[in-house]
Each structure stands twice: as C-alpha cells, then as structure tokens.
PDB file of C-alpha atoms in Angstrom:
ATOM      1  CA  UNK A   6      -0.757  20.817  -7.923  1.00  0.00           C
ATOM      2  CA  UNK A   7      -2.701  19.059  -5.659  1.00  0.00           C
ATOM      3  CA  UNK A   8      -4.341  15.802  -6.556  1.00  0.00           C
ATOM      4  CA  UNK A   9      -7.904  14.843  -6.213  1.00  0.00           C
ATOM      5  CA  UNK A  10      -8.812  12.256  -3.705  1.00  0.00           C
ATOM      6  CA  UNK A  11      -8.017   8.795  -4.927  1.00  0.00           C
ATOM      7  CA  UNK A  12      -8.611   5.282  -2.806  1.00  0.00           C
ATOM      8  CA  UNK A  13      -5.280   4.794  -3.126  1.00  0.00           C
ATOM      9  CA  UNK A  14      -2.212   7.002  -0.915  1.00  0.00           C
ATOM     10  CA  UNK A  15       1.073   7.064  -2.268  1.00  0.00           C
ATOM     11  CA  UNK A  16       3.837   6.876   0.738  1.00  0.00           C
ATOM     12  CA  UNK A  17       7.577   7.740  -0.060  1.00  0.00           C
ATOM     13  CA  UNK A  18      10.489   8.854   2.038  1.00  0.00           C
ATOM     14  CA  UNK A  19      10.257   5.195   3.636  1.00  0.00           C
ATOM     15  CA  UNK A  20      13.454   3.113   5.039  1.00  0.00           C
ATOM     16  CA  UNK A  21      15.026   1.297   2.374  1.00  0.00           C
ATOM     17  CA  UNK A  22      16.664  -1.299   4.349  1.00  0.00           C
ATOM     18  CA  UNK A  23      13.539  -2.668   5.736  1.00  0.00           C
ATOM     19  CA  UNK A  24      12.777  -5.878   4.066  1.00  0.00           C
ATOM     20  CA  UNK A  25       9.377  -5.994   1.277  1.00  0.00           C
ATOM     21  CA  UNK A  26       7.361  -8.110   3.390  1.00  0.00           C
ATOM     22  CA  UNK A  27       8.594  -6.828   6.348  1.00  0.00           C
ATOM     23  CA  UNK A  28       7.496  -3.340   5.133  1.00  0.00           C
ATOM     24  CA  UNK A  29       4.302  -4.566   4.127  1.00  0.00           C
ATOM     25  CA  UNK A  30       3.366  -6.100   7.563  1.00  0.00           C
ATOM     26  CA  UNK A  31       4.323  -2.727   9.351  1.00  0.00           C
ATOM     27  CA  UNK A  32       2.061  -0.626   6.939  1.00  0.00           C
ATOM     28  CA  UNK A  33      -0.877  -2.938   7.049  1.00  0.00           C
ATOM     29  CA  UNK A  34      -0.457  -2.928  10.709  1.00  0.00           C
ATOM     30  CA  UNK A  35      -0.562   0.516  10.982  1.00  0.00           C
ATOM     31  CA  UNK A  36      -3.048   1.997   8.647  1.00  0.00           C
ATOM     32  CA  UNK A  37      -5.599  -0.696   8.857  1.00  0.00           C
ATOM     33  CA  UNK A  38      -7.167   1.096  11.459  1.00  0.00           C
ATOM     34  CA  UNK A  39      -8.758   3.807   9.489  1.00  0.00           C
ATOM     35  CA  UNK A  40     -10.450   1.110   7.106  1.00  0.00           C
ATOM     36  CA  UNK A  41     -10.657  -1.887   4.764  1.00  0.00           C
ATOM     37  CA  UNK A  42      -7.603  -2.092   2.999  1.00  0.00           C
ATOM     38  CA  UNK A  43      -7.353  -3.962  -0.331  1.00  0.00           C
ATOM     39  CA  UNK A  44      -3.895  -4.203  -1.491  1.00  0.00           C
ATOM     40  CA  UNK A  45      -0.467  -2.768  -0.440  1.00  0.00           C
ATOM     41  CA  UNK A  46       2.314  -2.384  -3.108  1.00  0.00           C
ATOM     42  CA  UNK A  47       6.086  -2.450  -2.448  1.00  0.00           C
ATOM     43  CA  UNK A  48       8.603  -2.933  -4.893  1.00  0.00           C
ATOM     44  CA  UNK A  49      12.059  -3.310  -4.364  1.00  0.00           C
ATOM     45  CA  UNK A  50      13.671  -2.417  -7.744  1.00  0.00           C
ATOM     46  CA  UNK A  51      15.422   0.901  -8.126  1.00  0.00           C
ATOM     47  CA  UNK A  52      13.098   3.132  -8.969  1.00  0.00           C
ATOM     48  CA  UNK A  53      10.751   2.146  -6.506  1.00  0.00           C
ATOM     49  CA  UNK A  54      13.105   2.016  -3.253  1.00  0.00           C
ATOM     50  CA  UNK A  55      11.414   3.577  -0.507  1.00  0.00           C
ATOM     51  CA  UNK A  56       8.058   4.389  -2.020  1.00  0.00           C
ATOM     52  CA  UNK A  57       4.435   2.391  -1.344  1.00  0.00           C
ATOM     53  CA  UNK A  58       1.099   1.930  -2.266  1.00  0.00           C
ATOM     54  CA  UNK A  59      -1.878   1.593   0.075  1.00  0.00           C
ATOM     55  CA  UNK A  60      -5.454   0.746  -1.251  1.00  0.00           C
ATOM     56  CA  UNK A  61      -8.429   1.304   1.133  1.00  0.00           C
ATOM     57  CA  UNK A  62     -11.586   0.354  -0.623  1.00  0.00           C
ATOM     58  CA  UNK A  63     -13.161   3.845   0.957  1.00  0.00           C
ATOM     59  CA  UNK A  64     -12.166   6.942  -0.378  1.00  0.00           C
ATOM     60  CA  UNK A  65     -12.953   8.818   2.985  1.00  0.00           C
ATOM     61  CA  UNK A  66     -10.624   5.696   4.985  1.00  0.00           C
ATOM     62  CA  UNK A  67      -7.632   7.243   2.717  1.00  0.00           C
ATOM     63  CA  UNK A  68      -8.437  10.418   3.455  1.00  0.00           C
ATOM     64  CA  UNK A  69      -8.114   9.922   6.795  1.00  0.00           C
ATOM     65  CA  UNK A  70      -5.032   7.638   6.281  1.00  0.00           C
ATOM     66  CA  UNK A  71      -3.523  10.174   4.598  1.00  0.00           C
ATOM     67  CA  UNK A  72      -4.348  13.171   7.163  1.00  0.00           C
ATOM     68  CA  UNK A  73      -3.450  11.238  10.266  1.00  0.00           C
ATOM     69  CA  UNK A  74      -0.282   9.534   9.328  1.00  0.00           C
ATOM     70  CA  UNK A  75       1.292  12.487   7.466  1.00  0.00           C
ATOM     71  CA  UNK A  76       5.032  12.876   8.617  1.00  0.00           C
ATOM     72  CA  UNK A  77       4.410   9.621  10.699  1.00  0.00           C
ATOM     73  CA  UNK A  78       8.262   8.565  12.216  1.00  0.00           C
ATOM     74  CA  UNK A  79       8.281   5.037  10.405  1.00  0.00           C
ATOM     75  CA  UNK A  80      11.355   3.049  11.181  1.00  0.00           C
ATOM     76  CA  UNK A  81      13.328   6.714  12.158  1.00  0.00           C
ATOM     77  CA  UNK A  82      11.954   8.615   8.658  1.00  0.00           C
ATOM     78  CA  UNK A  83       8.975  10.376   8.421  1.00  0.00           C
ATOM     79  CA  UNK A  84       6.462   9.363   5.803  1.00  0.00           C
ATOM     80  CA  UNK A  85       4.965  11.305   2.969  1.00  0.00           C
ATOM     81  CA  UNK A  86       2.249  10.775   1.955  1.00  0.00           C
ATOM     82  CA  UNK A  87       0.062  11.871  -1.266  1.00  0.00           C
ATOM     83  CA  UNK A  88      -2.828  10.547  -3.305  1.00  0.00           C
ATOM     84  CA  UNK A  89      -2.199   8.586  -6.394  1.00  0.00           C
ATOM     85  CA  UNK A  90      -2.467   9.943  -9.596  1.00  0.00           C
ATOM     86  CA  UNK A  91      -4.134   6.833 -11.028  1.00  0.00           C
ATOM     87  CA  UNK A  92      -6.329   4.208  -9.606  1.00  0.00           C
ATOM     88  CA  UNK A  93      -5.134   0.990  -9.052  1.00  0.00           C
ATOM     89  CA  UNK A  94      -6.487  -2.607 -10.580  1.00  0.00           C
ATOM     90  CA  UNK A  95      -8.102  -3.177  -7.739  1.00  0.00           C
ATOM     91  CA  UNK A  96     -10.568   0.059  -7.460  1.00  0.00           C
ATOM     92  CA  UNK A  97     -10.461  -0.003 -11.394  1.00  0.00           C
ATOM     93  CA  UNK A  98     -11.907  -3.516 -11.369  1.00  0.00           C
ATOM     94  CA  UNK A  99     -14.692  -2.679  -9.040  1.00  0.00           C
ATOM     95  CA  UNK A 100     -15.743   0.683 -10.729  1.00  0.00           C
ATOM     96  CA  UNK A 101     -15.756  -1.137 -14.034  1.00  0.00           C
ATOM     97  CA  UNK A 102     -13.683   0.501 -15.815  1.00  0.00           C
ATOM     98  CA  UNK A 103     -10.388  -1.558 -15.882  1.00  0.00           C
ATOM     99  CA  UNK A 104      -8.862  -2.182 -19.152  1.00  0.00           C
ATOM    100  CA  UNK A 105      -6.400  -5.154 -19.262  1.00  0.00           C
ATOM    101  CA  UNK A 106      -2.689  -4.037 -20.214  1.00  0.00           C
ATOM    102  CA  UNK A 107      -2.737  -6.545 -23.582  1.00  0.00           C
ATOM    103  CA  UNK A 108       0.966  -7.060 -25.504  1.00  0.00           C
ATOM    104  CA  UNK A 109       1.571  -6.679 -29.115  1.00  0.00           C
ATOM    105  CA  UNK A 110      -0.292  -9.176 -30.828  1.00  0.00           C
ATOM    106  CA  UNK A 111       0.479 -10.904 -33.907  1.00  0.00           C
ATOM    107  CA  UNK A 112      -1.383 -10.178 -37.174  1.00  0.00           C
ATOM    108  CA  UNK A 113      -2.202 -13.573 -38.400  1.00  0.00           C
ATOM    109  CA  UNK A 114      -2.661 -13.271 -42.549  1.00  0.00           C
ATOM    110  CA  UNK A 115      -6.379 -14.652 -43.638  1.00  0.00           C
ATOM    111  CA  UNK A 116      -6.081 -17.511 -46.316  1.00  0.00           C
ATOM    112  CA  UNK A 117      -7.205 -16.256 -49.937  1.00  0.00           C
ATOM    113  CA  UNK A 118      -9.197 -19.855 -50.304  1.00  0.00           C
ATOM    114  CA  UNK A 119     -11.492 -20.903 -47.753  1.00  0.00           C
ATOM    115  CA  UNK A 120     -10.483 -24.088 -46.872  1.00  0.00           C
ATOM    116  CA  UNK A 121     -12.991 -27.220 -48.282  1.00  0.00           C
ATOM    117  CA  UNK A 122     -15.721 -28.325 -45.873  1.00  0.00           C
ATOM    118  CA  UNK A 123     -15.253 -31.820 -44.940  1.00  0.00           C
ATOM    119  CA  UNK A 124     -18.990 -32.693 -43.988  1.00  0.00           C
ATOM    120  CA  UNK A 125     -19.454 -31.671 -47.688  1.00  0.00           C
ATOM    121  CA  UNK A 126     -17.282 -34.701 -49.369  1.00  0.00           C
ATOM    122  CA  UNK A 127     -18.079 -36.977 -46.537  1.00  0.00           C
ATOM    123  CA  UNK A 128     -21.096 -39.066 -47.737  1.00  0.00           C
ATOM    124  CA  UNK A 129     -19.936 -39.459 -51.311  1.00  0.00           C
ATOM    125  CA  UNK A 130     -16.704 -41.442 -49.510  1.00  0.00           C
ATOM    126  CA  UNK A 131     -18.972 -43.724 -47.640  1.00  0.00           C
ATOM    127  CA  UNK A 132     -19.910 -47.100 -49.161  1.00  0.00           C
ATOM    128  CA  UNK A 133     -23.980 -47.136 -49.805  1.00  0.00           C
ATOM    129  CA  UNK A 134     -24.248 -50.649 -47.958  1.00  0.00           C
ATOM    130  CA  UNK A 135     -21.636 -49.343 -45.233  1.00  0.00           C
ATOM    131  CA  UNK A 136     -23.388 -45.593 -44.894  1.00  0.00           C
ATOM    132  CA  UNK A 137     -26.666 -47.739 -44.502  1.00  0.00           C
ATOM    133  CA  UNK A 138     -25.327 -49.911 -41.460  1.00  0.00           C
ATOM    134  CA  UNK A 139     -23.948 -47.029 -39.893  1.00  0.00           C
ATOM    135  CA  UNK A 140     -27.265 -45.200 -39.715  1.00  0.00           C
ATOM    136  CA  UNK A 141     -29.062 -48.511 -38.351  1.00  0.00           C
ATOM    137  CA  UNK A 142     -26.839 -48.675 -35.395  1.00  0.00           C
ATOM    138  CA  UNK A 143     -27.661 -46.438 -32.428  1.00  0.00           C
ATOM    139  CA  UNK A 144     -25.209 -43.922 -31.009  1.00  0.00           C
ATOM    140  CA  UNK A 145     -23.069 -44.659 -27.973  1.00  0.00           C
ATOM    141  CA  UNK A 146     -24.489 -43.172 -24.830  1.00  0.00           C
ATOM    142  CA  UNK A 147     -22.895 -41.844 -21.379  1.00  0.00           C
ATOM    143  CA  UNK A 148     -24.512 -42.872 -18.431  1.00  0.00           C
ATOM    144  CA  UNK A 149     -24.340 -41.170 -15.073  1.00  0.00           C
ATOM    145  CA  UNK A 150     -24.761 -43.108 -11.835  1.00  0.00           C
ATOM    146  CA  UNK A 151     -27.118 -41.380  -9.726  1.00  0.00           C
ATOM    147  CA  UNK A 152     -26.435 -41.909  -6.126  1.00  0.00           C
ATOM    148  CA  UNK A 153     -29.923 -42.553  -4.505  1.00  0.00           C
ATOM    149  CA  UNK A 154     -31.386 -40.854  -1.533  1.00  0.00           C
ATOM    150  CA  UNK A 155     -29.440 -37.407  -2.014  1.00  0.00           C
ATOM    151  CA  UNK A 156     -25.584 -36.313  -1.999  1.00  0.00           C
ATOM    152  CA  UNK A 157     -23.053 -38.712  -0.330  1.00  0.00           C
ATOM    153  CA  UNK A 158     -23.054 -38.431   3.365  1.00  0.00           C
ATOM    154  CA  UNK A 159     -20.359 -36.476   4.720  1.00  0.00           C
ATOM    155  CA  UNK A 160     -20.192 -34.212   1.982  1.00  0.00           C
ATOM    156  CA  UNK A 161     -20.842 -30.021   2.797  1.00  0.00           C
ATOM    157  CA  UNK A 162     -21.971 -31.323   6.495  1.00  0.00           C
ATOM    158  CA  UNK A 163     -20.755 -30.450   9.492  1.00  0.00           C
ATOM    159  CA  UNK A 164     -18.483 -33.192  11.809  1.00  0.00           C
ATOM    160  CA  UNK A 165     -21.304 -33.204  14.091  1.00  0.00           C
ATOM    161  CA  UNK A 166     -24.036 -34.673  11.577  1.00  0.00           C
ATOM    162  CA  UNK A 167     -21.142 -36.936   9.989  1.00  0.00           C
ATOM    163  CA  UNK A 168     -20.822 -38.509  13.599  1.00  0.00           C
ATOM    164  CA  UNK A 169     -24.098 -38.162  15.757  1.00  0.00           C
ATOM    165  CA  UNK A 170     -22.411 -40.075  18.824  1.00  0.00           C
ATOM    166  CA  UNK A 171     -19.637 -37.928  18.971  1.00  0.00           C
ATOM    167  CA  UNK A 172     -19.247 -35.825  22.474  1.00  0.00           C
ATOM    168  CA  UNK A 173     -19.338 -31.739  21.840  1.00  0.00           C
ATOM    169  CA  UNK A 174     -16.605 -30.111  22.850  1.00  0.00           C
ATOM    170  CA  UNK A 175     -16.796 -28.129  25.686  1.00  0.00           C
ATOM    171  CA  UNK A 176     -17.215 -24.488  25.793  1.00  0.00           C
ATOM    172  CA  UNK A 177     -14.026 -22.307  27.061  1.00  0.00           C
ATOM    173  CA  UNK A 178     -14.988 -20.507  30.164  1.00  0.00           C
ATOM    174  CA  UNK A 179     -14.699 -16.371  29.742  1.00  0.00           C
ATOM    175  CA  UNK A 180     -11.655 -15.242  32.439  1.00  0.00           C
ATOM    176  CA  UNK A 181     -12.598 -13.115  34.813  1.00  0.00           C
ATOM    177  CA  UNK A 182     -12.085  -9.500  33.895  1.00  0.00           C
ATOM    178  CA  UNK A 183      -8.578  -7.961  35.231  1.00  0.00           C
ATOM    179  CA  UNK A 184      -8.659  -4.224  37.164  1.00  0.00           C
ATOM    180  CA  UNK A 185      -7.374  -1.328  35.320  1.00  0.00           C
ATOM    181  CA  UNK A 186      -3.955  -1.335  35.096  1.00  0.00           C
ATOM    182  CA  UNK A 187      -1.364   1.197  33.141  1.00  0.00           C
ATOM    183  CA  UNK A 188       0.154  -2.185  31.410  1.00  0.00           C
ATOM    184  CA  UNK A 189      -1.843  -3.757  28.785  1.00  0.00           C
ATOM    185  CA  UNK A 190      -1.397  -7.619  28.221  1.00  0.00           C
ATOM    186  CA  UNK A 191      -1.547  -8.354  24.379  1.00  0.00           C
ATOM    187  CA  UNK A 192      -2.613 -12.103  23.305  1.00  0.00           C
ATOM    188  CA  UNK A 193      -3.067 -13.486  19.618  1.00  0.00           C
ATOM    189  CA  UNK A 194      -0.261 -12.304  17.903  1.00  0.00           C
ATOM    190  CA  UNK A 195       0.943 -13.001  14.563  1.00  0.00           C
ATOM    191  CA  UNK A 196       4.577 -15.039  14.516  1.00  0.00           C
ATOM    192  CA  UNK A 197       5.668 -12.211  12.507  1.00  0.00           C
ATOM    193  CA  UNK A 198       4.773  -9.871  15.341  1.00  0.00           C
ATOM    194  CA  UNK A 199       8.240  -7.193  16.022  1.00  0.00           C
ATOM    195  CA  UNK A 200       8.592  -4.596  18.991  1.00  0.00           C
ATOM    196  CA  UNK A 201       8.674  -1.926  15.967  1.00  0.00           C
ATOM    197  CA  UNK A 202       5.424  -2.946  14.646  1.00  0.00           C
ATOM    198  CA  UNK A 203       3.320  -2.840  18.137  1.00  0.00           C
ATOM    199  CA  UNK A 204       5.242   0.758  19.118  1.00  0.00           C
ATOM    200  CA  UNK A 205       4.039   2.386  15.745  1.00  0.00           C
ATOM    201  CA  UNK A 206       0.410   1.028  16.653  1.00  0.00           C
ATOM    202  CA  UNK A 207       0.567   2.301  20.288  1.00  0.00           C
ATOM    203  CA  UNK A 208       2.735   5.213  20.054  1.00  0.00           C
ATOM    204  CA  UNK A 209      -0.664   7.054  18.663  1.00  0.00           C
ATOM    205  CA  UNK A 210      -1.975   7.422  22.125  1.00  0.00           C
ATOM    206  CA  UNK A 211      -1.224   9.596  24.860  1.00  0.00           C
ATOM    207  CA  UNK A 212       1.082   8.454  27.515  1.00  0.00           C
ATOM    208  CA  UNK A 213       2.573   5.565  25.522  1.00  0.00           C
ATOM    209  CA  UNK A 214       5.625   4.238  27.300  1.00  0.00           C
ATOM    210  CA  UNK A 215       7.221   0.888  25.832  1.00  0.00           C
ATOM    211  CA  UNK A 216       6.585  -2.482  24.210  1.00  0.00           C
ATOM    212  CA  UNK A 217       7.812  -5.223  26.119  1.00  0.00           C
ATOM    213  CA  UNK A 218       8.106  -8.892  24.045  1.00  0.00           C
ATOM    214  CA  UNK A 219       8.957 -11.973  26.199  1.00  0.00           C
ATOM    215  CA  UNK A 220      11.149 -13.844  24.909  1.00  0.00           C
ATOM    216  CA  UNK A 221      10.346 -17.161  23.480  1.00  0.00           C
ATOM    217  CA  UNK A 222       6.697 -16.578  22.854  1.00  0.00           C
ATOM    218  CA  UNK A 223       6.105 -14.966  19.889  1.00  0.00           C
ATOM    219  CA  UNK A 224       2.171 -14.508  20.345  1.00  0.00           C
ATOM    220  CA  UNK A 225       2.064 -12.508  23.529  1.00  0.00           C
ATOM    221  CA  UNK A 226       3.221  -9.202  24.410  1.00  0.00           C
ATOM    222  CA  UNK A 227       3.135  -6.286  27.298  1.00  0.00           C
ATOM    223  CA  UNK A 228       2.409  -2.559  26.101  1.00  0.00           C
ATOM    224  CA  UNK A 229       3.088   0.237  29.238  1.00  0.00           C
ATOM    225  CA  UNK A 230       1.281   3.475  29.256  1.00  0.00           C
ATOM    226  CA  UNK A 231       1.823   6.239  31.852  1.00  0.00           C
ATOM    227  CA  UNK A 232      -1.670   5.608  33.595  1.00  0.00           C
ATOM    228  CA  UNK A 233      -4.536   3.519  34.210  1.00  0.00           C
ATOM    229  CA  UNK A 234      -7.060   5.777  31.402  1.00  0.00           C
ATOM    230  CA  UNK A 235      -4.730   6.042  28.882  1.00  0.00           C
ATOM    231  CA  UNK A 236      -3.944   2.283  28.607  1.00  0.00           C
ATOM    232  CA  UNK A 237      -7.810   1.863  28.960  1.00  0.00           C
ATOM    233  CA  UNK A 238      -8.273   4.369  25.944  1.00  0.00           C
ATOM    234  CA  UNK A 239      -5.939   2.604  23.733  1.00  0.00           C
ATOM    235  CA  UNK A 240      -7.308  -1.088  24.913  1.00  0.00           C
ATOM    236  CA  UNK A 241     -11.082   0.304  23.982  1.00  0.00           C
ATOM    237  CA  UNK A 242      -9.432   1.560  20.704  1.00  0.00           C
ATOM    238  CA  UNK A 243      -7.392  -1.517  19.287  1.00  0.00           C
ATOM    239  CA  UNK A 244      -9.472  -4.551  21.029  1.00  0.00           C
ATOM    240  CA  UNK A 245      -9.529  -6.910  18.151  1.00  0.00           C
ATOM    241  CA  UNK A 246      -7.425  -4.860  16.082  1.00  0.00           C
ATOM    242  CA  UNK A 247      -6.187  -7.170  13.092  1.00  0.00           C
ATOM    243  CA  UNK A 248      -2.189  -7.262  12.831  1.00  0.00           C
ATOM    244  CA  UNK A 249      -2.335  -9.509   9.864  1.00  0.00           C
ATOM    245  CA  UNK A 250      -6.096 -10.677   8.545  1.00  0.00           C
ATOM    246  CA  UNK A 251      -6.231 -14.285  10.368  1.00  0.00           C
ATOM    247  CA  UNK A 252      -4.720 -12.679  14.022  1.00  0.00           C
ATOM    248  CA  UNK A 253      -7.234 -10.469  15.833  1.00  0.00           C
ATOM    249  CA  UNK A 254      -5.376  -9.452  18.868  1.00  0.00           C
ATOM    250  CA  UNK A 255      -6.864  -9.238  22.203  1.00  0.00           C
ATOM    251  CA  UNK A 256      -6.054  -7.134  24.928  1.00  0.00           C
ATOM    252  CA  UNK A 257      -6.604  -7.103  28.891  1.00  0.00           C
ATOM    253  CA  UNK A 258      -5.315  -5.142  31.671  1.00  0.00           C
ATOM    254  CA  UNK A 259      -1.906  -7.411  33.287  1.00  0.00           C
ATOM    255  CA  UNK A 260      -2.448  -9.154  36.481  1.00  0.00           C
ATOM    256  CA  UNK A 261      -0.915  -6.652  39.126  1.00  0.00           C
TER     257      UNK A 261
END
C-alpha cells in the first residue's frame, strides 16, 4: 500500500559500516539540495542498522527528495526510499498537534483530613504587646540601582560604537573571475569534507569525472567534468551549496 505524502522520507538498504555521524553528514550533504531540512535520524542499534530518517520542512522538497534520489548508489548500495508512516516531533510540533510521550505516573493517595491552616492559629500565638510592635515596624524593602543615562556601554553594541577611534577593517577585494574551464575549484569546505561526500553531490550531473582532494588542506578541493558547460552547469547549480549549515562552499573555474 502506498503511503500518503509525509515531510518526512524513510531511507533503508543503506551501508552499515558507515559511521552515524558520518552517515548523517553524507545524507545532509546530499539531499539538502531539494530543500530545508529539519532533522536527520540514524540509529545504530539493531533494529535500526541501515535505515534513516530525513525531515524537510516542505512536503513538496520530500517529494522531490524522494523521486530524485530513488535507487541512488550511496556508499556502493542503492537507497530506498519511502514516506514515513508517521510524522516526526519536529513537523508534529509545528502543526500543533504533538503530544508528549509521558511515563507511568504515580497515583499519589489524597489525605482524608485537610491539613490545619497555619495563618489561622498564627495571631492567637503572638504576644499582644509583641504582635503590636511588629505591625509598627515597616517591611524590609529591595532596592534596585538604576544605572543612569541608559544601559551600560558596551552592552548589545557593535565593536565599532564600543571604540569610535578604532580603524575599519578593510574590505577584501573580489578576484578576478577565472575562464571556463572543465575543472571546478571548490573553496570553504567543512573539515569533515570526504572524496565520497563531494562525488555523490557531483555525480548528479552530466559528464562528471572525479574528485580530486589535496592533501593536507582539508577546505579545498578540485571536481573534473568532461567539458567546459557541464562543469559550468553544475558550478551555476551548487554555488553556495551548504555541506554542513556554517560552510557554504564556493566554486570557480581552476586557473588553467
């Protein structure tokens, strides 16, 4: 039976050797093209070797997901992919309509006698000539200090307002665009950037050749196509493309 379309995809038939956060970079590198995504699940226990969890936030992004990326070679297996049957926290929380998971609670027994009121027997306990002095004398109060002129400077304002005399920095000069070329030349990648990673994102265009890392710098890379359109097409396609949510990676044509 087929399922109705759900914001989240279920993936199973994945490689059960790959590492959980390793698996969870490669699938958020891959199917964050098609839209926001909000969460991605991966257990390792035994029942849940080899299966996933993506949440987009758009229904119509996991459709898409789901479409595109069916049968998708990831790490030598291809992936299946379904919707889930449920939704997930996530979506449930933002439709409204997520009901917390609560534990057995304990049934505490109500006391057959309402405990006594103290305030009640309080002022028959209290010396006439001793309830009298206590009313005469005012109650403590707290003061706050109220800093004149406004909030502390320094505070919420930028390093520029804190320290008027300080020189701006200077403004990085934009590089002169490189020609075409059938090599791409990847910048801004995350330390946790692998060959396998970039080749699933690439391999999705036409002509796709090879991933080349260099060795020792973990935050640049060299992507080959067969020609000079198809590595434009996939530069246009993935400029800025977000590998993990702080890295947006940039891409120009190598130097020839």
């Amino acid at each position: 039976m087929e399922l109705r379309p759900n914001h989240t995809i279920y993936i199973n038939n994945l490689n059960e050797k790959v590492k959980k956060e390793e698996l969870k970079k490669s699938l958020y590198a891959i199917f964050s093209q098609f839209g926001q995504i909000m969460d991605i699940v991966a257990l390792k226990t035994l029942k849940m070797r080899g299966q996933a969890f993506v949440i987009f936030k758009d229904i119509n992004s996991a459709t898409q997901a789901l479409r595109s990326m069916q049968g998708f070679p990831f790490y030598d297996k291809p992936m299946r992919i379904a919707y889930s049957k449920t939704d997930s926290d996530a979506i449930a929380k933002m439709k409204g309509t997520y009901v917390e998971r609560k534990k057995k609670e304990r049934q505490e027994k109500v006391p057959k006698k309402p405990a006594p009121r103290p305030q009640a027997a309080a002022p028959a306990q209290i010396p006439p000539p001793q309830q009298q002095r206590m009313q005469q004398q005012p109650p403590p109060m707290m003061q706050q200090q109220m800093a004149p002129g406004g909030p502390t400077p320094g505070m919420g304002q930028p390093p520029q307002q804190m320290m008027p005399g300080m020189a701006q920095p200077s403004q990085p000069q934009p590089q002169a665009e490189q020609p075409p070329n059938n090599i791409l030349f990847l910048t801004n990648l995350p330390e946790e950037t692998t060959e396998m990673m970039l080749s699933m994102l690439f391999n999705q265009f036409p002509g796709f050749k090879e991933v080349r890392l260099v060795p020792g710098r973990h935050d640049i890379a060299f992507v080959e196509f067969d020609n000079e359109m198809q590595s434009g097409a996939a530069r246009d396609a993935l400029q800025g493309f977000k590998i993990t949510p702080t890295h947006a990676m940039k891409i120009s044509f190598a130097k020839k």
